[in-house]
């Protein structure tokens, strides 16, 4: 029996709940405030006023119920386990949120003179130093707003650096076949030709393969380590050497740094450029499209190429520096998404160096524990059975039925938990990509593995039926969902 009426897709619009004359606000008693309150439009010049705004008329309780019910249609890390591979849906500590929403932060305006925002600028300056230390880079620009934008900044820097150093004709970027789709997209947007690097049977990029693909056309390589299969690339140092020898630059996709934090640095593996996803590894709530931060870091020889502004420290204090000599220019307004940057700063200060190393230990332990708890007959590993997983594990659902991974993903929703990423990386048949992160207690990992094993058993004996059953929205008709599409705005 249902304890309460669950929100559903055909929830009435708030305007449909409206009753003329019903009022949901408390009118202040002070006559001056009251005068304004009765007619708030009097603050707006008459010429700009609309004749009728047609606001819905409801009681306070009706409004509360409406929005609370809609909020039940959401899923979040704070409701249940959310092991969406490659997305690092970790717990975002509330203390970061408190600092990010403190008054001083909320009131700050990007056009304020630098001398009035020295505090926040000093925080960004320190954050840049921390990120440089964590990755082994020389300098970071914090402005880029997402991983993909960090990548784009990175490949633009490769283009400009090569143009300045006799490499104008270099127009190829190597990208492994296991890469995130944003890698080839960023390279193509910057005008490069994308050369696909095939992984071997163990899901690894071999230095020999890379050597064979390098030429005088090579501008660089975009490399994700650990890769999207959750595996460390054992030949990364040799791969870097090969690309450098050929005259190219090495780009590190650090969207998911969870496995390396405090333990290994891309700078020490030979990378020249790095981006980090602060909204993933450094704990900002994400999903649903933002806001994020994808700062981009470089070695010394590329420091003047960074996107501007960067935070500078001089005799007169901190300021935003727009005058880097070879900069690719600004890619985003001002210093970037400052609340995301501030949360990352708090997260790093909260954990300290040893805490960050604990994060990677726990993230790797959780991924391996969960992976080993799965029925290997049902969910065989896609690659490198003998290799230890890093931040995530990719398995292939063993089934003759097409769409088996999708069915498992839909079914797991009925257990009150989020699905893994499905059908990615593209080189894995019926892929489930599972990234539990360091924040899940072992009981949750057990529960998740038990759910997946149970789902497979039910699927095999044919008793699964239509899934999901317990969610506000059932399985959507993928065809009807896009054609014809009817959008309803719930406000
Ligand atoms: C998430 C991710 C990206 C893209 O990051 P966005 O912030 O979504 O643009 C790039 N590469 C990898 C490996 C990722 O997991």
mmCIF file with all atom_site columns, C-alpha atoms in Angstrom, residues 310-449:
data_model
loop_
_atom_site.group_PDB
_atom_site.id
_atom_site.type_symbol
_atom_site.label_atom_id
_atom_site.label_alt_id
_atom_site.label_comp_id
_atom_site.label_asym_id
_atom_site.label_entity_id
_atom_site.label_seq_id
_atom_site.pdbx_PDB_ins_code
_atom_site.Cartn_x
_atom_site.Cartn_y
_atom_site.Cartn_z
_atom_site.occupancy
_atom_site.B_iso_or_equiv
_atom_site.pdbx_formal_charge
_atom_site.auth_seq_id
_atom_site.auth_comp_id
_atom_site.auth_asym_id
_atom_site.auth_atom_id
_atom_site.pdbx_PDB_model_num
ATOM 1   C CA . UNK A 1 310 ? 44.146 34.342  -14.116 1.00 0.00 ? 310 UNK A CA 1
ATOM 2   C CA . UNK A 1 311 ? 44.497 35.488  -10.527 1.00 0.00 ? 311 UNK A CA 1
ATOM 3   C CA . UNK A 1 312 ? 47.741 37.419  -9.990  1.00 0.00 ? 312 UNK A CA 1
ATOM 4   C CA . UNK A 1 313 ? 49.452 38.371  -6.760  1.00 0.00 ? 313 UNK A CA 1
ATOM 5   C CA . UNK A 1 314 ? 51.414 41.631  -6.773  1.00 0.00 ? 314 UNK A CA 1
ATOM 6   C CA . UNK A 1 315 ? 52.598 44.345  -4.435  1.00 0.00 ? 315 UNK A CA 1
ATOM 7   C CA . UNK A 1 316 ? 49.130 45.891  -4.337  1.00 0.00 ? 316 UNK A CA 1
ATOM 8   C CA . UNK A 1 317 ? 47.482 42.584  -3.521  1.00 0.00 ? 317 UNK A CA 1
ATOM 9   C CA . UNK A 1 318 ? 45.486 40.188  -5.701  1.00 0.00 ? 318 UNK A CA 1
ATOM 10  C CA . UNK A 1 319 ? 43.998 41.076  -9.045  1.00 0.00 ? 319 UNK A CA 1
ATOM 11  C CA . UNK A 1 320 ? 42.633 39.514  -12.222 1.00 0.00 ? 320 UNK A CA 1
ATOM 12  C CA . UNK A 1 321 ? 45.309 39.431  -14.907 1.00 0.00 ? 321 UNK A CA 1
ATOM 13  C CA . UNK A 1 322 ? 44.055 39.641  -18.499 1.00 0.00 ? 322 UNK A CA 1
ATOM 14  C CA . UNK A 1 323 ? 47.470 40.322  -20.014 1.00 0.00 ? 323 UNK A CA 1
ATOM 15  C CA . UNK A 1 324 ? 49.114 36.931  -20.517 1.00 0.00 ? 324 UNK A CA 1
ATOM 16  C CA . UNK A 1 325 ? 51.445 37.255  -23.467 1.00 0.00 ? 325 UNK A CA 1
ATOM 17  C CA . UNK A 1 326 ? 50.184 34.423  -25.703 1.00 0.00 ? 326 UNK A CA 1
ATOM 18  C CA . UNK A 1 327 ? 46.741 33.860  -24.189 1.00 0.00 ? 327 UNK A CA 1
ATOM 19  C CA . UNK A 1 328 ? 44.080 32.098  -26.247 1.00 0.00 ? 328 UNK A CA 1
ATOM 20  C CA . UNK A 1 329 ? 41.768 34.784  -24.807 1.00 0.00 ? 329 UNK A CA 1
ATOM 21  C CA . UNK A 1 330 ? 38.795 34.652  -22.458 1.00 0.00 ? 330 UNK A CA 1
ATOM 22  C CA . UNK A 1 331 ? 36.365 31.719  -22.772 1.00 0.00 ? 331 UNK A CA 1
ATOM 23  C CA . UNK A 1 332 ? 34.002 32.683  -19.976 1.00 0.00 ? 332 UNK A CA 1
ATOM 24  C CA . UNK A 1 333 ? 33.035 35.845  -18.121 1.00 0.00 ? 333 UNK A CA 1
ATOM 25  C CA . UNK A 1 334 ? 35.271 36.958  -15.255 1.00 0.00 ? 334 UNK A CA 1
ATOM 26  C CA . UNK A 1 335 ? 36.983 34.386  -13.059 1.00 0.00 ? 335 UNK A CA 1
ATOM 27  C CA . UNK A 1 336 ? 34.513 31.554  -13.707 1.00 0.00 ? 336 UNK A CA 1
ATOM 28  C CA . UNK A 1 337 ? 31.810 29.890  -11.639 1.00 0.00 ? 337 UNK A CA 1
ATOM 29  C CA . UNK A 1 338 ? 33.036 31.220  -8.331  1.00 0.00 ? 338 UNK A CA 1
ATOM 30  C CA . UNK A 1 339 ? 30.736 29.212  -6.029  1.00 0.00 ? 339 UNK A CA 1
ATOM 31  C CA . UNK A 1 340 ? 31.998 25.959  -7.555  1.00 0.00 ? 340 UNK A CA 1
ATOM 32  C CA . UNK A 1 341 ? 35.596 27.136  -7.130  1.00 0.00 ? 341 UNK A CA 1
ATOM 33  C CA . UNK A 1 342 ? 34.930 28.060  -3.518  1.00 0.00 ? 342 UNK A CA 1
ATOM 34  C CA . UNK A 1 343 ? 33.361 24.662  -2.748  1.00 0.00 ? 343 UNK A CA 1
ATOM 35  C CA . UNK A 1 344 ? 36.431 22.948  -4.196  1.00 0.00 ? 344 UNK A CA 1
ATOM 36  C CA . UNK A 1 345 ? 38.682 25.119  -2.032  1.00 0.00 ? 345 UNK A CA 1
ATOM 37  C CA . UNK A 1 346 ? 36.720 24.218  1.101   1.00 0.00 ? 346 UNK A CA 1
ATOM 38  C CA . UNK A 1 347 ? 36.760 20.529  0.134   1.00 0.00 ? 347 UNK A CA 1
ATOM 39  C CA . UNK A 1 348 ? 40.549 20.537  -0.302  1.00 0.00 ? 348 UNK A CA 1
ATOM 40  C CA . UNK A 1 349 ? 41.156 22.454  2.938   1.00 0.00 ? 349 UNK A CA 1
ATOM 41  C CA . UNK A 1 350 ? 38.744 20.186  4.789   1.00 0.00 ? 350 UNK A CA 1
ATOM 42  C CA . UNK A 1 351 ? 40.565 17.026  3.735   1.00 0.00 ? 351 UNK A CA 1
ATOM 43  C CA . UNK A 1 352 ? 44.172 18.187  3.523   1.00 0.00 ? 352 UNK A CA 1
ATOM 44  C CA . UNK A 1 353 ? 46.830 16.192  1.690   1.00 0.00 ? 353 UNK A CA 1
ATOM 45  C CA . UNK A 1 354 ? 46.304 12.971  3.654   1.00 0.00 ? 354 UNK A CA 1
ATOM 46  C CA . UNK A 1 355 ? 42.519 13.268  3.374   1.00 0.00 ? 355 UNK A CA 1
ATOM 47  C CA . UNK A 1 356 ? 42.747 13.533  -0.405  1.00 0.00 ? 356 UNK A CA 1
ATOM 48  C CA . UNK A 1 357 ? 44.859 10.369  -0.458  1.00 0.00 ? 357 UNK A CA 1
ATOM 49  C CA . UNK A 1 358 ? 42.180 8.680   1.683   1.00 0.00 ? 358 UNK A CA 1
ATOM 50  C CA . UNK A 1 359 ? 39.588 9.680   -0.925  1.00 0.00 ? 359 UNK A CA 1
ATOM 51  C CA . UNK A 1 360 ? 41.464 7.818   -3.648  1.00 0.00 ? 360 UNK A CA 1
ATOM 52  C CA . UNK A 1 361 ? 42.022 4.759   -1.421  1.00 0.00 ? 361 UNK A CA 1
ATOM 53  C CA . UNK A 1 362 ? 38.346 4.536   -0.588  1.00 0.00 ? 362 UNK A CA 1
ATOM 54  C CA . UNK A 1 363 ? 37.158 5.246   -4.126  1.00 0.00 ? 363 UNK A CA 1
ATOM 55  C CA . UNK A 1 364 ? 39.346 2.459   -5.511  1.00 0.00 ? 364 UNK A CA 1
ATOM 56  C CA . UNK A 1 365 ? 38.433 0.069   -2.703  1.00 0.00 ? 365 UNK A CA 1
ATOM 57  C CA . UNK A 1 366 ? 34.707 0.708   -3.205  1.00 0.00 ? 366 UNK A CA 1
ATOM 58  C CA . UNK A 1 367 ? 34.899 0.187   -6.987  1.00 0.00 ? 367 UNK A CA 1
ATOM 59  C CA . UNK A 1 368 ? 36.785 -3.104  -6.623  1.00 0.00 ? 368 UNK A CA 1
ATOM 60  C CA . UNK A 1 369 ? 34.609 -4.330  -3.767  1.00 0.00 ? 369 UNK A CA 1
ATOM 61  C CA . UNK A 1 370 ? 31.404 -3.688  -5.677  1.00 0.00 ? 370 UNK A CA 1
ATOM 62  C CA . UNK A 1 371 ? 32.815 -5.201  -8.864  1.00 0.00 ? 371 UNK A CA 1
ATOM 63  C CA . UNK A 1 372 ? 33.906 -8.363  -7.041  1.00 0.00 ? 372 UNK A CA 1
ATOM 64  C CA . UNK A 1 373 ? 30.469 -8.646  -5.410  1.00 0.00 ? 373 UNK A CA 1
ATOM 65  C CA . UNK A 1 374 ? 28.736 -8.974  -8.772  1.00 0.00 ? 374 UNK A CA 1
ATOM 66  C CA . UNK A 1 375 ? 27.871 -12.384 -10.170 1.00 0.00 ? 375 UNK A CA 1
ATOM 67  C CA . UNK A 1 376 ? 30.679 -12.887 -12.746 1.00 0.00 ? 376 UNK A CA 1
ATOM 68  C CA . UNK A 1 377 ? 28.404 -15.126 -14.860 1.00 0.00 ? 377 UNK A CA 1
ATOM 69  C CA . UNK A 1 378 ? 25.864 -12.316 -15.181 1.00 0.00 ? 378 UNK A CA 1
ATOM 70  C CA . UNK A 1 379 ? 28.189 -9.343  -15.353 1.00 0.00 ? 379 UNK A CA 1
ATOM 71  C CA . UNK A 1 380 ? 31.581 -10.381 -16.745 1.00 0.00 ? 380 UNK A CA 1
ATOM 72  C CA . UNK A 1 381 ? 34.220 -7.637  -16.808 1.00 0.00 ? 381 UNK A CA 1
ATOM 73  C CA . UNK A 1 382 ? 34.630 -6.175  -20.270 1.00 0.00 ? 382 UNK A CA 1
ATOM 74  C CA . UNK A 1 383 ? 38.421 -6.017  -20.273 1.00 0.00 ? 383 UNK A CA 1
ATOM 75  C CA . UNK A 1 384 ? 41.480 -7.031  -18.258 1.00 0.00 ? 384 UNK A CA 1
ATOM 76  C CA . UNK A 1 385 ? 39.956 -9.506  -15.797 1.00 0.00 ? 385 UNK A CA 1
ATOM 77  C CA . UNK A 1 386 ? 43.256 -9.650  -13.903 1.00 0.00 ? 386 UNK A CA 1
ATOM 78  C CA . UNK A 1 387 ? 43.678 -5.884  -13.627 1.00 0.00 ? 387 UNK A CA 1
ATOM 79  C CA . UNK A 1 388 ? 42.643 -3.952  -10.557 1.00 0.00 ? 388 UNK A CA 1
ATOM 80  C CA . UNK A 1 389 ? 39.928 -1.366  -11.126 1.00 0.00 ? 389 UNK A CA 1
ATOM 81  C CA . UNK A 1 390 ? 40.527 2.273   -10.247 1.00 0.00 ? 390 UNK A CA 1
ATOM 82  C CA . UNK A 1 391 ? 37.595 4.628   -9.643  1.00 0.00 ? 391 UNK A CA 1
ATOM 83  C CA . UNK A 1 392 ? 35.037 2.572   -11.570 1.00 0.00 ? 392 UNK A CA 1
ATOM 84  C CA . UNK A 1 393 ? 34.336 -0.827  -13.086 1.00 0.00 ? 393 UNK A CA 1
ATOM 85  C CA . UNK A 1 394 ? 32.795 -1.592  -16.464 1.00 0.00 ? 394 UNK A CA 1
ATOM 86  C CA . UNK A 1 395 ? 30.951 -4.871  -16.964 1.00 0.00 ? 395 UNK A CA 1
ATOM 87  C CA . UNK A 1 396 ? 29.030 -6.292  -19.881 1.00 0.00 ? 396 UNK A CA 1
ATOM 88  C CA . UNK A 1 397 ? 25.537 -7.671  -19.215 1.00 0.00 ? 397 UNK A CA 1
ATOM 89  C CA . UNK A 1 398 ? 25.590 -11.258 -20.430 1.00 0.00 ? 398 UNK A CA 1
ATOM 90  C CA . UNK A 1 399 ? 22.465 -11.748 -22.472 1.00 0.00 ? 399 UNK A CA 1
ATOM 91  C CA . UNK A 1 400 ? 21.327 -12.700 -25.936 1.00 0.00 ? 400 UNK A CA 1
ATOM 92  C CA . UNK A 1 401 ? 18.669 -10.005 -25.711 1.00 0.00 ? 401 UNK A CA 1
ATOM 93  C CA . UNK A 1 402 ? 19.511 -6.629  -27.159 1.00 0.00 ? 402 UNK A CA 1
ATOM 94  C CA . UNK A 1 403 ? 18.865 -3.829  -24.677 1.00 0.00 ? 403 UNK A CA 1
ATOM 95  C CA . UNK A 1 404 ? 19.768 -5.958  -21.632 1.00 0.00 ? 404 UNK A CA 1
ATOM 96  C CA . UNK A 1 405 ? 21.851 -3.163  -20.092 1.00 0.00 ? 405 UNK A CA 1
ATOM 97  C CA . UNK A 1 406 ? 18.930 -0.760  -20.473 1.00 0.00 ? 406 UNK A CA 1
ATOM 98  C CA . UNK A 1 407 ? 16.573 -3.243  -18.791 1.00 0.00 ? 407 UNK A CA 1
ATOM 99  C CA . UNK A 1 408 ? 18.961 -3.678  -15.847 1.00 0.00 ? 408 UNK A CA 1
ATOM 100 C CA . UNK A 1 409 ? 19.295 0.116   -15.550 1.00 0.00 ? 409 UNK A CA 1
ATOM 101 C CA . UNK A 1 410 ? 15.510 0.596   -15.490 1.00 0.00 ? 410 UNK A CA 1
ATOM 102 C CA . UNK A 1 411 ? 15.024 -2.246  -13.012 1.00 0.00 ? 411 UNK A CA 1
ATOM 103 C CA . UNK A 1 412 ? 17.533 -0.908  -10.492 1.00 0.00 ? 412 UNK A CA 1
ATOM 104 C CA . UNK A 1 413 ? 15.412 2.258   -10.136 1.00 0.00 ? 413 UNK A CA 1
ATOM 105 C CA . UNK A 1 414 ? 12.741 0.117   -8.466  1.00 0.00 ? 414 UNK A CA 1
ATOM 106 C CA . UNK A 1 415 ? 15.227 -0.611  -5.674  1.00 0.00 ? 415 UNK A CA 1
ATOM 107 C CA . UNK A 1 416 ? 15.426 3.114   -4.854  1.00 0.00 ? 416 UNK A CA 1
ATOM 108 C CA . UNK A 1 417 ? 18.906 3.468   -6.323  1.00 0.00 ? 417 UNK A CA 1
ATOM 109 C CA . UNK A 1 418 ? 20.248 5.176   -9.423  1.00 0.00 ? 418 UNK A CA 1
ATOM 110 C CA . UNK A 1 419 ? 21.309 3.224   -12.493 1.00 0.00 ? 419 UNK A CA 1
ATOM 111 C CA . UNK A 1 420 ? 24.920 2.930   -13.605 1.00 0.00 ? 420 UNK A CA 1
ATOM 112 C CA . UNK A 1 421 ? 25.963 4.618   -16.845 1.00 0.00 ? 421 UNK A CA 1
ATOM 113 C CA . UNK A 1 422 ? 24.918 2.411   -19.792 1.00 0.00 ? 422 UNK A CA 1
ATOM 114 C CA . UNK A 1 423 ? 26.309 1.790   -23.279 1.00 0.00 ? 423 UNK A CA 1
ATOM 115 C CA . UNK A 1 424 ? 29.522 3.682   -22.554 1.00 0.00 ? 424 UNK A CA 1
ATOM 116 C CA . UNK A 1 425 ? 32.411 3.292   -23.254 1.00 0.00 ? 425 UNK A CA 1
ATOM 117 C CA . UNK A 1 426 ? 31.343 2.505   -26.793 1.00 0.00 ? 426 UNK A CA 1
ATOM 118 C CA . UNK A 1 427 ? 33.817 -0.371  -27.142 1.00 0.00 ? 427 UNK A CA 1
ATOM 119 C CA . UNK A 1 428 ? 31.903 -2.473  -24.574 1.00 0.00 ? 428 UNK A CA 1
ATOM 120 C CA . UNK A 1 429 ? 28.902 -4.617  -25.539 1.00 0.00 ? 429 UNK A CA 1
ATOM 121 C CA . UNK A 1 430 ? 25.848 -3.990  -23.261 1.00 0.00 ? 430 UNK A CA 1
ATOM 122 C CA . UNK A 1 431 ? 28.009 -1.886  -20.950 1.00 0.00 ? 431 UNK A CA 1
ATOM 123 C CA . UNK A 1 432 ? 27.269 -0.996  -17.346 1.00 0.00 ? 432 UNK A CA 1
ATOM 124 C CA . UNK A 1 433 ? 29.752 1.509   -15.976 1.00 0.00 ? 433 UNK A CA 1
ATOM 125 C CA . UNK A 1 434 ? 29.649 1.606   -12.208 1.00 0.00 ? 434 UNK A CA 1
ATOM 126 C CA . UNK A 1 435 ? 31.342 4.263   -10.082 1.00 0.00 ? 435 UNK A CA 1
ATOM 127 C CA . UNK A 1 436 ? 30.333 3.995   -6.436  1.00 0.00 ? 436 UNK A CA 1
ATOM 128 C CA . UNK A 1 437 ? 32.739 6.772   -5.230  1.00 0.00 ? 437 UNK A CA 1
ATOM 129 C CA . UNK A 1 438 ? 34.354 6.926   -1.813  1.00 0.00 ? 438 UNK A CA 1
ATOM 130 C CA . UNK A 1 439 ? 31.271 8.154   0.011   1.00 0.00 ? 439 UNK A CA 1
ATOM 131 C CA . UNK A 1 440 ? 29.149 4.985   0.070   1.00 0.00 ? 440 UNK A CA 1
ATOM 132 C CA . UNK A 1 441 ? 29.163 2.830   3.218   1.00 0.00 ? 441 UNK A CA 1
ATOM 133 C CA . UNK A 1 442 ? 29.904 -0.864  2.654   1.00 0.00 ? 442 UNK A CA 1
ATOM 134 C CA . UNK A 1 443 ? 26.266 -1.803  3.435   1.00 0.00 ? 443 UNK A CA 1
ATOM 135 C CA . UNK A 1 444 ? 25.150 0.242   0.415   1.00 0.00 ? 444 UNK A CA 1
ATOM 136 C CA . UNK A 1 445 ? 27.707 -1.459  -1.825  1.00 0.00 ? 445 UNK A CA 1
ATOM 137 C CA . UNK A 1 446 ? 26.362 -4.835  -0.654  1.00 0.00 ? 446 UNK A CA 1
ATOM 138 C CA . UNK A 1 447 ? 22.810 -3.707  -1.283  1.00 0.00 ? 447 UNK A CA 1
ATOM 139 C CA . UNK A 1 448 ? 23.650 -2.455  -4.763  1.00 0.00 ? 448 UNK A CA 1
ATOM 140 C CA . UNK A 1 449 ? 25.451 -5.659  -5.766  1.00 0.00 ? 449 UNK A CA 1
#
